[in-house]
Amino acid sequence: MQLRVNGVTEDVAAKTVSELLDSRGIDPTTRFLAVAINGSVVRRSDWSSQSLGPDDDVEIVRPFSGG
Amino acid sequence: MTDPFVIAGTTFSSRLIVGTARYPNQKVMLDCLEASGAELVTASIRRISLEGYAESLVDVLGGRYRLLPNTAGCVTARDAILTAELAREALETNWVKLELIGDRELLYPDVEQLVHAADELVRKGFTVLPYCNEDPVSCQKLADVGCAAVMPLGSLIGSGMGIANPAAIELICSRSTVPVVLDAGIGTASDAVLAMELGCDAVMVDTAIAQSHDPRRMAAAMRAAVEAGRLARLAGRIPRRRFAEASSPQLGLVGS
């Protein structure tokens, strides 16, 4: 199905947030990550159960340097 | 002499808040944070690179500092609120330096959206520190919706123009019901001294340290400046006079 991941539309086989992170080589147990789908934060504890749907807008973020 | 700085019930011994951006490299940044004596440091929240990712900023800081995530770059209340919520999830803090930009060239705050977003974030349980205009009315509105502090700009972000309107900053400090943190525009140590002398409770500095010719030395200068300005404020300056007033005794002059 097609998703928007960090602003880029692409075909994705992953069915959950955890699978999506795994498929990108991001260890879902990495600290300080946060995920939102369609403007709502998905708690870390829900990453393995939260399913992805067609056209979902996914944001995967972490802290960076800032002022 | 103890002179703690308190925001939302949390006590800091340092009145200098420092950014983590624009340093020549990570080693210099870490040295500067240490030299500054800061306990509270800012961070941004950004999309992770999907092509692999390096060590996290938070790991680099090693738990030595309290992180204050910002919403820098957000131009809508919706994006700023989502960024704050993502920051809360990523960093397990409900503190946020709320930035809502109304003009990408000036990076001036959009007051209308700022007050709206601050109100909503306070309702959601956040401790909100808004980067705001150097305007007593905006600051009061932000305090009224429950912000834990206000962060009026001295001048434009990254401009190094110092405090463009000292009278306005002094007014804000004299009327504010919440701590006032001078944010943006600091160019060198004397700007930080002035902010504290005007009555600010703390000063936030990033570019002035990070982009200095010798960032480590400037970090130490900012630390000393904030301490000097605070001491001078507590001590109280003498009144300004139009004419001279001799400091040496006037009696017993040789030849009188």
PDB file of C-alpha atoms in Angstrom:
ATOM      1  CA  MET A   1       0.000   0.000   0.000  1.00  0.00           C
ATOM      2  CA  GLN A   2       1.018   3.616  -0.452  1.00  0.00           C
ATOM      3  CA  LEU A   3       2.018   5.681   2.585  1.00  0.00           C
ATOM      4  CA  ARG A   4       3.606   9.052   3.149  1.00  0.00           C
ATOM      5  CA  VAL A   5       6.684   8.508   5.293  1.00  0.00           C
ATOM      6  CA  ASN A   6       8.356  11.711   6.456  1.00  0.00           C
ATOM      7  CA  GLY A   7       6.831  13.572   3.543  1.00  0.00           C
ATOM      8  CA  VAL A   8       7.712  11.037   0.818  1.00  0.00           C
ATOM      9  CA  THR A   9       5.008   8.892  -0.803  1.00  0.00           C
ATOM     10  CA  GLU A  10       6.061   5.280  -1.285  1.00  0.00           C
ATOM     11  CA  ASP A  11       4.916   1.669  -1.491  1.00  0.00           C
ATOM     12  CA  VAL A  12       5.249  -0.105   1.819  1.00  0.00           C
ATOM     13  CA  ALA A  13       4.797  -3.773   2.748  1.00  0.00           C
ATOM     14  CA  ALA A  14       4.932  -3.190   6.517  1.00  0.00           C
ATOM     15  CA  LYS A  15       1.641  -3.619   8.347  1.00  0.00           C
ATOM     16  CA  THR A  16       2.566  -2.038  11.689  1.00  0.00           C
ATOM     17  CA  VAL A  17       4.710   0.840  12.929  1.00  0.00           C
ATOM     18  CA  SER A  18       7.308  -1.625  14.276  1.00  0.00           C
ATOM     19  CA  GLU A  19       7.488  -3.402  10.898  1.00  0.00           C
ATOM     20  CA  LEU A  20       7.878  -0.076   9.124  1.00  0.00           C
ATOM     21  CA  LEU A  21      10.790   0.924  11.386  1.00  0.00           C
ATOM     22  CA  ASP A  22      12.361  -2.527  10.967  1.00  0.00           C
ATOM     23  CA  SER A  23      12.066  -2.339   7.188  1.00  0.00           C
ATOM     24  CA  ARG A  24      14.046   0.937   7.301  1.00  0.00           C
ATOM     25  CA  GLY A  25      16.799  -0.543   9.408  1.00  0.00           C
ATOM     26  CA  ILE A  26      15.641   1.418  12.450  1.00  0.00           C
ATOM     27  CA  ASP A  27      15.677  -0.654  15.613  1.00  0.00           C
ATOM     28  CA  PRO A  28      12.263  -0.008  17.226  1.00  0.00           C
ATOM     29  CA  THR A  29      13.886  -0.191  20.656  1.00  0.00           C
ATOM     30  CA  THR A  30      16.092   2.836  19.825  1.00  0.00           C
ATOM     31  CA  ARG A  31      15.543   5.436  22.520  1.00  0.00           C
ATOM     32  CA  PHE A  32      14.311   8.965  21.844  1.00  0.00           C
ATOM     33  CA  LEU A  33      12.292   8.116  18.723  1.00  0.00           C
ATOM     34  CA  ALA A  34       8.719   9.293  18.299  1.00  0.00           C
ATOM     35  CA  VAL A  35       6.097   8.443  15.695  1.00  0.00           C
ATOM     36  CA  ALA A  36       2.882  10.141  14.610  1.00  0.00           C
ATOM     37  CA  ILE A  37       0.258   8.905  12.166  1.00  0.00           C
ATOM     38  CA  ASN A  38      -2.106  11.406  10.577  1.00  0.00           C
ATOM     39  CA  GLY A  39      -1.226  14.066  13.136  1.00  0.00           C
ATOM     40  CA  SER A  40      -1.575  11.898  16.248  1.00  0.00           C
ATOM     41  CA  VAL A  41       1.327  10.539  18.285  1.00  0.00           C
ATOM     42  CA  VAL A  42       1.466   6.738  18.495  1.00  0.00           C
ATOM     43  CA  ARG A  43       2.854   5.720  21.877  1.00  0.00           C
ATOM     44  CA  ARG A  44       5.893   3.445  21.787  1.00  0.00           C
ATOM     45  CA  SER A  45       3.910   0.732  23.562  1.00  0.00           C
ATOM     46  CA  ASP A  46       1.491   0.645  20.617  1.00  0.00           C
ATOM     47  CA  TRP A  47       4.071   0.435  17.820  1.00  0.00           C
ATOM     48  CA  SER A  48       3.781  -3.343  17.439  1.00  0.00           C
ATOM     49  CA  SER A  49      -0.010  -3.322  17.416  1.00  0.00           C
ATOM     50  CA  GLN A  50      -0.793  -0.057  15.573  1.00  0.00           C
ATOM     51  CA  SER A  51      -1.659  -1.056  12.007  1.00  0.00           C
ATOM     52  CA  LEU A  52      -0.943   1.132   9.012  1.00  0.00           C
ATOM     53  CA  GLY A  53      -3.625   2.001   6.477  1.00  0.00           C
ATOM     54  CA  PRO A  54      -3.511   3.204   2.863  1.00  0.00           C
ATOM     55  CA  ASP A  55      -2.497   6.866   2.498  1.00  0.00           C
ATOM     56  CA  ASP A  56      -1.479   7.191   6.135  1.00  0.00           C
ATOM     57  CA  ASP A  57       0.821  10.125   6.795  1.00  0.00           C
ATOM     58  CA  VAL A  58       3.639   8.861   9.030  1.00  0.00           C
ATOM     59  CA  GLU A  59       6.175  11.047  10.817  1.00  0.00           C
ATOM     60  CA  ILE A  60       9.243   9.465  12.428  1.00  0.00           C
ATOM     61  CA  VAL A  61      11.284  11.965  14.442  1.00  0.00           C
ATOM     62  CA  ARG A  62      14.082  12.270  16.965  1.00  0.00           C
ATOM     63  CA  PRO A  63      15.840  15.114  18.815  1.00  0.00           C
ATOM     64  CA  PHE A  64      18.467  17.113  16.946  1.00  0.00           C
ATOM     65  CA  SER A  65      20.591  20.092  17.821  1.00  0.00           C
ATOM     66  CA  GLY A  66      18.546  23.263  18.228  1.00  0.00           C
ATOM     67  CA  GLY A  67      18.440  26.781  19.592  1.00  0.00           C
TER      68      GLY A  67
ATOM     69  CA  MET B   1      24.250  33.829  48.701  1.00  0.00           C
ATOM     70  CA  THR B   2      21.578  31.627  47.171  1.00  0.00           C
ATOM     71  CA  ASP B   3      19.613  33.049  44.311  1.00  0.00           C
ATOM     72  CA  PRO B   4      17.755  30.162  42.697  1.00  0.00           C
ATOM     73  CA  PHE B   5      15.960  30.503  39.388  1.00  0.00           C
ATOM     74  CA  VAL B   6      12.621  28.682  39.401  1.00  0.00           C
ATOM     75  CA  ILE B   7      10.427  27.737  36.444  1.00  0.00           C
ATOM     76  CA  ALA B   8       7.241  25.772  37.094  1.00  0.00           C
ATOM     77  CA  GLY B   9       8.543  24.554  40.445  1.00  0.00           C
ATOM     78  CA  THR B  10      11.907  23.395  39.080  1.00  0.00           C
ATOM     79  CA  THR B  11      14.936  25.145  40.569  1.00  0.00           C
ATOM     80  CA  PHE B  12      18.048  25.944  38.546  1.00  0.00           C
ATOM     81  CA  SER B  13      21.272  27.401  39.893  1.00  0.00           C
ATOM     82  CA  SER B  14      22.268  28.704  36.432  1.00  0.00           C
ATOM     83  CA  ARG B  15      20.372  31.546  34.793  1.00  0.00           C
ATOM     84  CA  LEU B  16      21.877  30.805  31.390  1.00  0.00           C
ATOM     85  CA  ILE B  17      20.023  28.560  28.940  1.00  0.00           C
ATOM     86  CA  VAL B  18      22.145  27.397  26.019  1.00  0.00           C
ATOM     87  CA  GLY B  19      21.353  26.021  22.562  1.00  0.00           C
ATOM     88  CA  THR B  20      22.998  22.981  20.956  1.00  0.00           C
ATOM     89  CA  ALA B  21      23.065  24.161  17.326  1.00  0.00           C
ATOM     90  CA  ARG B  22      25.572  25.777  14.972  1.00  0.00           C
ATOM     91  CA  TYR B  23      28.781  24.719  16.781  1.00  0.00           C
ATOM     92  CA  PRO B  24      31.823  23.852  14.655  1.00  0.00           C
ATOM     93  CA  ASN B  25      31.615  20.265  15.931  1.00  0.00           C
ATOM     94  CA  GLN B  26      30.231  18.107  18.711  1.00  0.00           C
ATOM     95  CA  LYS B  27      33.352  18.314  20.892  1.00  0.00           C
ATOM     96  CA  VAL B  28      33.224  22.118  20.894  1.00  0.00           C
ATOM     97  CA  MET B  29      29.515  21.994  21.732  1.00  0.00           C
ATOM     98  CA  LEU B  30      30.097  19.732  24.743  1.00  0.00           C
ATOM     99  CA  ASP B  31      32.980  21.901  25.975  1.00  0.00           C
ATOM    100  CA  CYS B  32      30.824  25.021  25.597  1.00  0.00           C
ATOM    101  CA  LEU B  33      27.879  23.551  27.484  1.00  0.00           C
ATOM    102  CA  GLU B  34      30.225  22.705  30.324  1.00  0.00           C
ATOM    103  CA  ALA B  35      31.941  26.115  30.289  1.00  0.00           C
ATOM    104  CA  SER B  36      28.566  27.888  30.253  1.00  0.00           C
ATOM    105  CA  GLY B  37      27.421  26.223  33.475  1.00  0.00           C
ATOM    106  CA  ALA B  38      23.973  25.804  31.881  1.00  0.00           C
ATOM    107  CA  GLU B  39      21.649  23.142  33.235  1.00  0.00           C
ATOM    108  CA  LEU B  40      18.876  23.597  30.686  1.00  0.00           C
ATOM    109  CA  VAL B  41      19.744  23.182  26.984  1.00  0.00           C
ATOM    110  CA  THR B  42      17.522  23.345  23.915  1.00  0.00           C
ATOM    111  CA  ALA B  43      16.999  20.784  21.157  1.00  0.00           C
ATOM    112  CA  SER B  44      14.889  20.571  18.025  1.00  0.00           C
ATOM    113  CA  ILE B  45      12.672  17.718  16.843  1.00  0.00           C
ATOM    114  CA  ARG B  46      13.285  16.657  13.249  1.00  0.00           C
ATOM    115  CA  ARG B  47      12.405  13.856  10.855  1.00  0.00           C
ATOM    116  CA  ILE B  48      14.819  10.965  11.134  1.00  0.00           C
ATOM    117  CA  SER B  49      16.925  10.284   8.074  1.00  0.00           C
ATOM    118  CA  LEU B  50      15.642   7.081   6.512  1.00  0.00           C
ATOM    119  CA  GLU B  51      19.063   6.419   5.025  1.00  0.00           C
ATOM    120  CA  GLY B  52      20.583   5.462   8.368  1.00  0.00           C
ATOM    121  CA  TYR B  53      21.165   7.573  11.413  1.00  0.00           C
ATOM    122  CA  ALA B  54      24.056   8.581  13.627  1.00  0.00           C
ATOM    123  CA  GLU B  55      24.357   8.822  17.392  1.00  0.00           C
ATOM    124  CA  SER B  56      21.496  10.697  19.031  1.00  0.00           C
ATOM    125  CA  LEU B  57      22.027  14.197  20.426  1.00  0.00           C
ATOM    126  CA  VAL B  58      20.593  12.949  23.690  1.00  0.00           C
ATOM    127  CA  ASP B  59      23.146  10.133  23.929  1.00  0.00           C
ATOM    128  CA  VAL B  60      25.933  12.613  23.230  1.00  0.00           C
ATOM    129  CA  LEU B  61      24.746  14.863  26.078  1.00  0.00           C
ATOM    130  CA  GLY B  62      24.879  11.858  28.379  1.00  0.00           C
ATOM    131  CA  GLY B  63      22.126  12.857  30.790  1.00  0.00           C
ATOM    132  CA  ARG B  64      24.106  15.803  32.164  1.00  0.00           C
ATOM    133  CA  TYR B  65      21.570  18.421  31.069  1.00  0.00           C
ATOM    134  CA  ARG B  66      17.849  18.907  31.189  1.00  0.00           C
ATOM    135  CA  LEU B  67      16.597  19.131  27.612  1.00  0.00           C
ATOM    136  CA  LEU B  68      14.134  21.776  26.484  1.00  0.00           C
ATOM    137  CA  PRO B  69      12.749  20.742  23.081  1.00  0.00           C
ATOM    138  CA  ASN B  70      11.650  23.522  20.765  1.00  0.00           C
ATOM    139  CA  THR B  71       9.148  23.819  17.941  1.00  0.00           C
ATOM    140  CA  ALA B  72      11.530  25.888  15.816  1.00  0.00           C
ATOM    141  CA  GLY B  73      10.448  26.404  12.231  1.00  0.00           C
ATOM    142  CA  CYS B  74       6.754  25.684  12.822  1.00  0.00           C
ATOM    143  CA  VAL B  75       4.437  28.167  11.117  1.00  0.00           C
ATOM    144  CA  THR B  76       1.078  26.748  12.163  1.00  0.00           C
ATOM    145  CA  ALA B  77      -0.326  26.034  15.611  1.00  0.00           C
ATOM    146  CA  ARG B  78      -1.187  22.524  14.406  1.00  0.00           C
ATOM    147  CA  ASP B  79       2.422  21.670  13.485  1.00  0.00           C
ATOM    148  CA  ALA B  80       3.789  23.254  16.662  1.00  0.00           C
ATOM    149  CA  ILE B  81       1.370  21.272  18.848  1.00  0.00           C
ATOM    150  CA  LEU B  82       2.211  18.003  17.056  1.00  0.00           C
ATOM    151  CA  THR B  83       5.947  18.755  17.366  1.00  0.00           C
ATOM    152  CA  ALA B  84       5.517  19.365  21.108  1.00  0.00           C
ATOM    153  CA  GLU B  85       3.620  16.086  21.451  1.00  0.00           C
ATOM    154  CA  LEU B  86       6.327  14.203  19.518  1.00  0.00           C
ATOM    155  CA  ALA B  87       8.968  15.831  21.719  1.00  0.00           C
ATOM    156  CA  ARG B  88       7.109  14.723  24.825  1.00  0.00           C
ATOM    157  CA  GLU B  89       7.031  11.160  23.516  1.00  0.00           C
ATOM    158  CA  ALA B  90      10.681  11.146  22.394  1.00  0.00           C
ATOM    159  CA  LEU B  91      12.201  12.895  25.414  1.00  0.00           C
ATOM    160  CA  GLU B  92       9.679  12.132  28.132  1.00  0.00           C
ATOM    161  CA  THR B  93       9.401  15.782  29.080  1.00  0.00           C
ATOM    162  CA  ASN B  94       6.313  17.969  29.070  1.00  0.00           C
ATOM    163  CA  TRP B  95       8.445  21.109  28.790  1.00  0.00           C
ATOM    164  CA  VAL B  96       8.470  22.866  25.439  1.00  0.00           C
ATOM    165  CA  LYS B  97      10.018  26.034  24.074  1.00  0.00           C
ATOM    166  CA  LEU B  98       7.132  27.052  21.865  1.00  0.00           C
ATOM    167  CA  GLU B  99       8.158  28.819  18.665  1.00  0.00           C
ATOM    168  CA  LEU B 100       5.596  29.817  16.060  1.00  0.00           C
ATOM    169  CA  ILE B 101       7.093  31.752  13.227  1.00  0.00           C
ATOM    170  CA  GLY B 102       5.103  34.354  11.316  1.00  0.00           C
ATOM    171  CA  ASP B 103       7.757  35.391   8.793  1.00  0.00           C
ATOM    172  CA  ARG B 104      10.485  33.064   7.518  1.00  0.00           C
ATOM    173  CA  GLU B 105      12.908  35.899   6.795  1.00  0.00           C
ATOM    174  CA  LEU B 106      12.545  37.664  10.137  1.00  0.00           C
ATOM    175  CA  LEU B 107      11.677  34.587  12.239  1.00  0.00           C
ATOM    176  CA  TYR B 108       9.363  36.912  14.139  1.00  0.00           C
ATOM    177  CA  PRO B 109       6.690  35.207  16.237  1.00  0.00           C
ATOM    178  CA  ASP B 110       3.095  34.989  15.031  1.00  0.00           C
ATOM    179  CA  VAL B 111       1.403  36.218  18.208  1.00  0.00           C
ATOM    180  CA  GLU B 112      -2.131  35.203  17.253  1.00  0.00           C
ATOM    181  CA  GLN B 113      -1.177  31.563  16.626  1.00  0.00           C
ATOM    182  CA  LEU B 114       1.322  31.551  19.488  1.00  0.00           C
ATOM    183  CA  VAL B 115      -1.288  32.412  22.108  1.00  0.00           C
ATOM    184  CA  HIS B 116      -3.692  29.860  20.626  1.00  0.00           C
ATOM    185  CA  ALA B 117      -1.068  27.072  20.579  1.00  0.00           C
ATOM    186  CA  ALA B 118       0.181  27.977  24.079  1.00  0.00           C
ATOM    187  CA  ASP B 119      -3.363  27.817  25.430  1.00  0.00           C
ATOM    188  CA  GLU B 120      -3.950  24.386  23.888  1.00  0.00           C
ATOM    189  CA  LEU B 121      -0.584  22.984  25.036  1.00  0.00           C
ATOM    190  CA  VAL B 122      -1.161  24.197  28.614  1.00  0.00           C
ATOM    191  CA  ARG B 123      -4.542  22.442  28.543  1.00  0.00           C
ATOM    192  CA  LYS B 124      -2.773  19.275  27.375  1.00  0.00           C
ATOM    193  CA  GLY B 125      -0.491  19.428  30.417  1.00  0.00           C
ATOM    194  CA  PHE B 126       2.617  20.994  28.887  1.00  0.00           C
ATOM    195  CA  THR B 127       4.960  23.418  30.642  1.00  0.00           C
ATOM    196  CA  VAL B 128       5.133  26.065  27.947  1.00  0.00           C
ATOM    197  CA  LEU B 129       7.968  28.570  27.481  1.00  0.00           C
ATOM    198  CA  PRO B 130       7.038  30.671  24.443  1.00  0.00           C
ATOM    199  CA  TYR B 131       9.513  32.579  22.283  1.00  0.00           C
ATOM    200  CA  CYS B 132       7.567  35.809  21.893  1.00  0.00           C
ATOM    201  CA  ASN B 133       7.538  39.449  20.894  1.00  0.00           C
ATOM    202  CA  GLU B 134       9.138  42.058  23.121  1.00  0.00           C
ATOM    203  CA  ASP B 135       5.698  43.424  23.872  1.00  0.00           C
ATOM    204  CA  PRO B 136       4.176  43.561  27.383  1.00  0.00           C
ATOM    205  CA  VAL B 137       0.669  42.809  26.097  1.00  0.00           C
ATOM    206  CA  SER B 138       1.699  39.640  24.224  1.00  0.00           C
ATOM    207  CA  CYS B 139       3.695  38.521  27.255  1.00  0.00           C
ATOM    208  CA  GLN B 140       0.725  39.110  29.553  1.00  0.00           C
ATOM    209  CA  LYS B 141      -1.615  37.162  27.258  1.00  0.00           C
ATOM    210  CA  LEU B 142       0.829  34.241  27.262  1.00  0.00           C
ATOM    211  CA  ALA B 143       1.110  34.330  31.056  1.00  0.00           C
ATOM    212  CA  ASP B 144      -2.690  34.527  31.313  1.00  0.00           C
ATOM    213  CA  VAL B 145      -3.165  31.289  29.349  1.00  0.00           C
ATOM    214  CA  GLY B 146      -0.792  29.556  31.764  1.00  0.00           C
ATOM    215  CA  CYS B 147       2.700  29.748  30.242  1.00  0.00           C
ATOM    216  CA  ALA B 148       5.405  28.960  32.815  1.00  0.00           C
ATOM    217  CA  ALA B 149       7.683  31.753  31.562  1.00  0.00           C
ATOM    218  CA  VAL B 150       7.905  34.158  28.631  1.00  0.00           C
ATOM    219  CA  MET B 151      10.879  34.418  26.282  1.00  0.00           C
ATOM    220  CA  PRO B 152      10.777  37.830  24.587  1.00  0.00           C
ATOM    221  CA  LEU B 153      13.243  38.443  21.778  1.00  0.00           C
ATOM    222  CA  GLY B 154      16.058  40.952  22.236  1.00  0.00           C
ATOM    223  CA  SER B 155      16.364  41.243  18.470  1.00  0.00           C
ATOM    224  CA  LEU B 156      16.016  38.897  15.489  1.00  0.00           C
ATOM    225  CA  ILE B 157      17.134  35.276  15.947  1.00  0.00           C
ATOM    226  CA  GLY B 158      20.794  34.835  15.041  1.00  0.00           C
ATOM    227  CA  SER B 159      21.216  38.561  14.278  1.00  0.00           C
ATOM    228  CA  GLY B 160      23.582  39.370  17.160  1.00  0.00           C
ATOM    229  CA  MET B 161      21.948  42.809  17.314  1.00  0.00           C
ATOM    230  CA  GLY B 162      21.606  42.707  21.093  1.00  0.00           C
ATOM    231  CA  ILE B 163      18.615  44.203  22.878  1.00  0.00           C
ATOM    232  CA  ALA B 164      16.979  46.497  20.346  1.00  0.00           C
ATOM    233  CA  ASN B 165      14.361  47.836  22.729  1.00  0.00           C
ATOM    234  CA  PRO B 166      15.680  47.849  26.309  1.00  0.00           C
ATOM    235  CA  ALA B 167      12.759  49.968  27.558  1.00  0.00           C
ATOM    236  CA  ALA B 168      10.266  47.337  26.375  1.00  0.00           C
ATOM    237  CA  ILE B 169      12.239  44.496  27.977  1.00  0.00           C
ATOM    238  CA  GLU B 170      12.420  46.457  31.248  1.00  0.00           C
ATOM    239  CA  LEU B 171       8.659  47.068  31.126  1.00  0.00           C
ATOM    240  CA  ILE B 172       7.971  43.386  30.508  1.00  0.00           C
ATOM    241  CA  CYS B 173      10.208  42.423  33.444  1.00  0.00           C
ATOM    242  CA  SER B 174       8.547  44.937  35.781  1.00  0.00           C
ATOM    243  CA  ARG B 175       5.034  43.699  34.993  1.00  0.00           C
ATOM    244  CA  SER B 176       5.418  39.995  34.284  1.00  0.00           C
ATOM    245  CA  THR B 177       3.806  37.513  36.630  1.00  0.00           C
ATOM    246  CA  VAL B 178       6.030  34.695  35.290  1.00  0.00           C
ATOM    247  CA  PRO B 179       9.825  34.475  34.811  1.00  0.00           C
ATOM    248  CA  VAL B 180      11.210  36.415  31.845  1.00  0.00           C
ATOM    249  CA  VAL B 181      13.940  34.769  29.754  1.00  0.00           C
ATOM    250  CA  LEU B 182      15.603  37.023  27.185  1.00  0.00           C
ATOM    251  CA  ASP B 183      15.754  34.976  23.991  1.00  0.00           C
ATOM    252  CA  ALA B 184      17.331  35.769  20.623  1.00  0.00           C
ATOM    253  CA  GLY B 185      19.606  38.528  19.451  1.00  0.00           C
ATOM    254  CA  ILE B 186      22.382  38.252  22.056  1.00  0.00           C
ATOM    255  CA  GLY B 187      25.642  39.052  20.253  1.00  0.00           C
ATOM    256  CA  THR B 188      28.210  39.273  23.020  1.00  0.00           C
ATOM    257  CA  ALA B 189      28.578  39.215  26.791  1.00  0.00           C
ATOM    258  CA  SER B 190      27.516  42.835  27.393  1.00  0.00           C
ATOM    259  CA  ASP B 191      24.104  42.080  25.823  1.00  0.00           C
ATOM    260  CA  ALA B 192      23.584  39.328  28.407  1.00  0.00           C
ATOM    261  CA  VAL B 193      24.654  41.655  31.231  1.00  0.00           C
ATOM    262  CA  LEU B 194      22.154  44.270  30.044  1.00  0.00           C
ATOM    263  CA  ALA B 195      19.342  41.711  29.869  1.00  0.00           C
ATOM    264  CA  MET B 196      19.934  40.738  33.478  1.00  0.00           C
ATOM    265  CA  GLU B 197      20.318  44.361  34.612  1.00  0.00           C
ATOM    266  CA  LEU B 198      16.977  45.180  32.985  1.00  0.00           C
ATOM    267  CA  GLY B 199      15.389  42.567  35.234  1.00  0.00           C
ATOM    268  CA  CYS B 200      15.312  39.402  33.144  1.00  0.00           C
ATOM    269  CA  ASP B 201      15.345  36.214  35.199  1.00  0.00           C
ATOM    270  CA  ALA B 202      17.521  34.353  32.693  1.00  0.00           C
ATOM    271  CA  VAL B 203      19.079  34.574  29.244  1.00  0.00           C
ATOM    272  CA  MET B 204      19.011  32.102  26.348  1.00  0.00           C
ATOM    273  CA  VAL B 205      22.053  32.042  24.033  1.00  0.00           C
ATOM    274  CA  ASP B 206      23.005  29.868  21.090  1.00  0.00           C
ATOM    275  CA  THR B 207      24.541  31.532  18.026  1.00  0.00           C
ATOM    276  CA  ALA B 208      26.578  34.105  19.988  1.00  0.00           C
ATOM    277  CA  ILE B 209      28.516  31.244  21.565  1.00  0.00           C
ATOM    278  CA  ALA B 210      28.464  28.668  18.765  1.00  0.00           C
ATOM    279  CA  GLN B 211      29.543  31.039  15.996  1.00  0.00           C
ATOM    280  CA  SER B 212      32.072  33.002  18.041  1.00  0.00           C
ATOM    281  CA  HIS B 213      35.715  32.840  16.926  1.00  0.00           C
ATOM    282  CA  ASP B 214      36.449  31.011  20.193  1.00  0.00           C
ATOM    283  CA  PRO B 215      33.184  29.396  21.322  1.00  0.00           C
ATOM    284  CA  ARG B 216      34.593  27.917  24.541  1.00  0.00           C
ATOM    285  CA  ARG B 217      35.817  31.325  25.698  1.00  0.00           C
ATOM    286  CA  MET B 218      32.509  32.981  24.758  1.00  0.00           C
ATOM    287  CA  ALA B 219      30.586  30.320  26.713  1.00  0.00           C
ATOM    288  CA  ALA B 220      32.641  31.212  29.792  1.00  0.00           C
ATOM    289  CA  ALA B 221      32.078  34.919  29.073  1.00  0.00           C
ATOM    290  CA  MET B 222      28.299  34.414  28.891  1.00  0.00           C
ATOM    291  CA  ARG B 223      28.326  32.567  32.186  1.00  0.00           C
ATOM    292  CA  ALA B 224      30.210  35.406  33.863  1.00  0.00           C
ATOM    293  CA  ALA B 225      28.003  38.008  32.144  1.00  0.00           C
ATOM    294  CA  VAL B 226      24.755  36.490  33.374  1.00  0.00           C
ATOM    295  CA  GLU B 227      26.150  36.244  36.899  1.00  0.00           C
ATOM    296  CA  ALA B 228      27.475  39.830  36.801  1.00  0.00           C
ATOM    297  CA  GLY B 229      24.220  41.207  35.414  1.00  0.00           C
ATOM    298  CA  ARG B 230      22.160  39.392  38.016  1.00  0.00           C
ATOM    299  CA  LEU B 231      24.369  40.638  40.874  1.00  0.00           C
ATOM    300  CA  ALA B 232      24.184  44.210  39.552  1.00  0.00           C
ATOM    301  CA  ARG B 233      20.408  43.972  39.266  1.00  0.00           C
ATOM    302  CA  LEU B 234      20.081  42.753  42.851  1.00  0.00           C
ATOM    303  CA  ALA B 235      22.543  45.389  44.078  1.00  0.00           C
ATOM    304  CA  GLY B 236      20.760  48.224  42.251  1.00  0.00           C
ATOM    305  CA  ARG B 237      22.385  50.767  39.962  1.00  0.00           C
ATOM    306  CA  ILE B 238      22.947  54.350  41.109  1.00  0.00           C
ATOM    307  CA  PRO B 239      20.697  57.032  39.592  1.00  0.00           C
ATOM    308  CA  ARG B 240      21.908  58.658  36.390  1.00  0.00           C
ATOM    309  CA  ARG B 241      22.913  62.353  36.888  1.00  0.00           C
ATOM    310  CA  ARG B 242      23.327  65.112  34.362  1.00  0.00           C
ATOM    311  CA  PHE B 243      26.353  66.600  36.131  1.00  0.00           C
ATOM    312  CA  ALA B 244      29.445  65.287  37.845  1.00  0.00           C
ATOM    313  CA  GLU B 245      29.498  64.398  41.512  1.00  0.00           C
ATOM    314  CA  ALA B 246      33.020  64.239  42.929  1.00  0.00           C
ATOM    315  CA  SER B 247      33.946  61.011  44.625  1.00  0.00           C
ATOM    316  CA  SER B 248      36.981  62.333  46.536  1.00  0.00           C
ATOM    317  CA  PRO B 249      36.391  64.520  49.651  1.00  0.00           C
ATOM    318  CA  GLN B 250      35.929  68.215  48.888  1.00  0.00           C
ATOM    319  CA  LEU B 251      37.456  69.404  52.190  1.00  0.00           C
ATOM    320  CA  GLY B 252      41.199  69.626  52.817  1.00  0.00           C
ATOM    321  CA  LEU B 253      42.191  70.239  49.219  1.00  0.00           C
ATOM    322  CA  VAL B 254      45.856  71.207  48.891  1.00  0.00           C
ATOM    323  CA  GLY B 255      46.174  74.980  48.365  1.00  0.00           C
ATOM    324  CA  SER B 256      42.645  75.787  49.612  1.00  0.00           C
TER     325      SER B 256
END
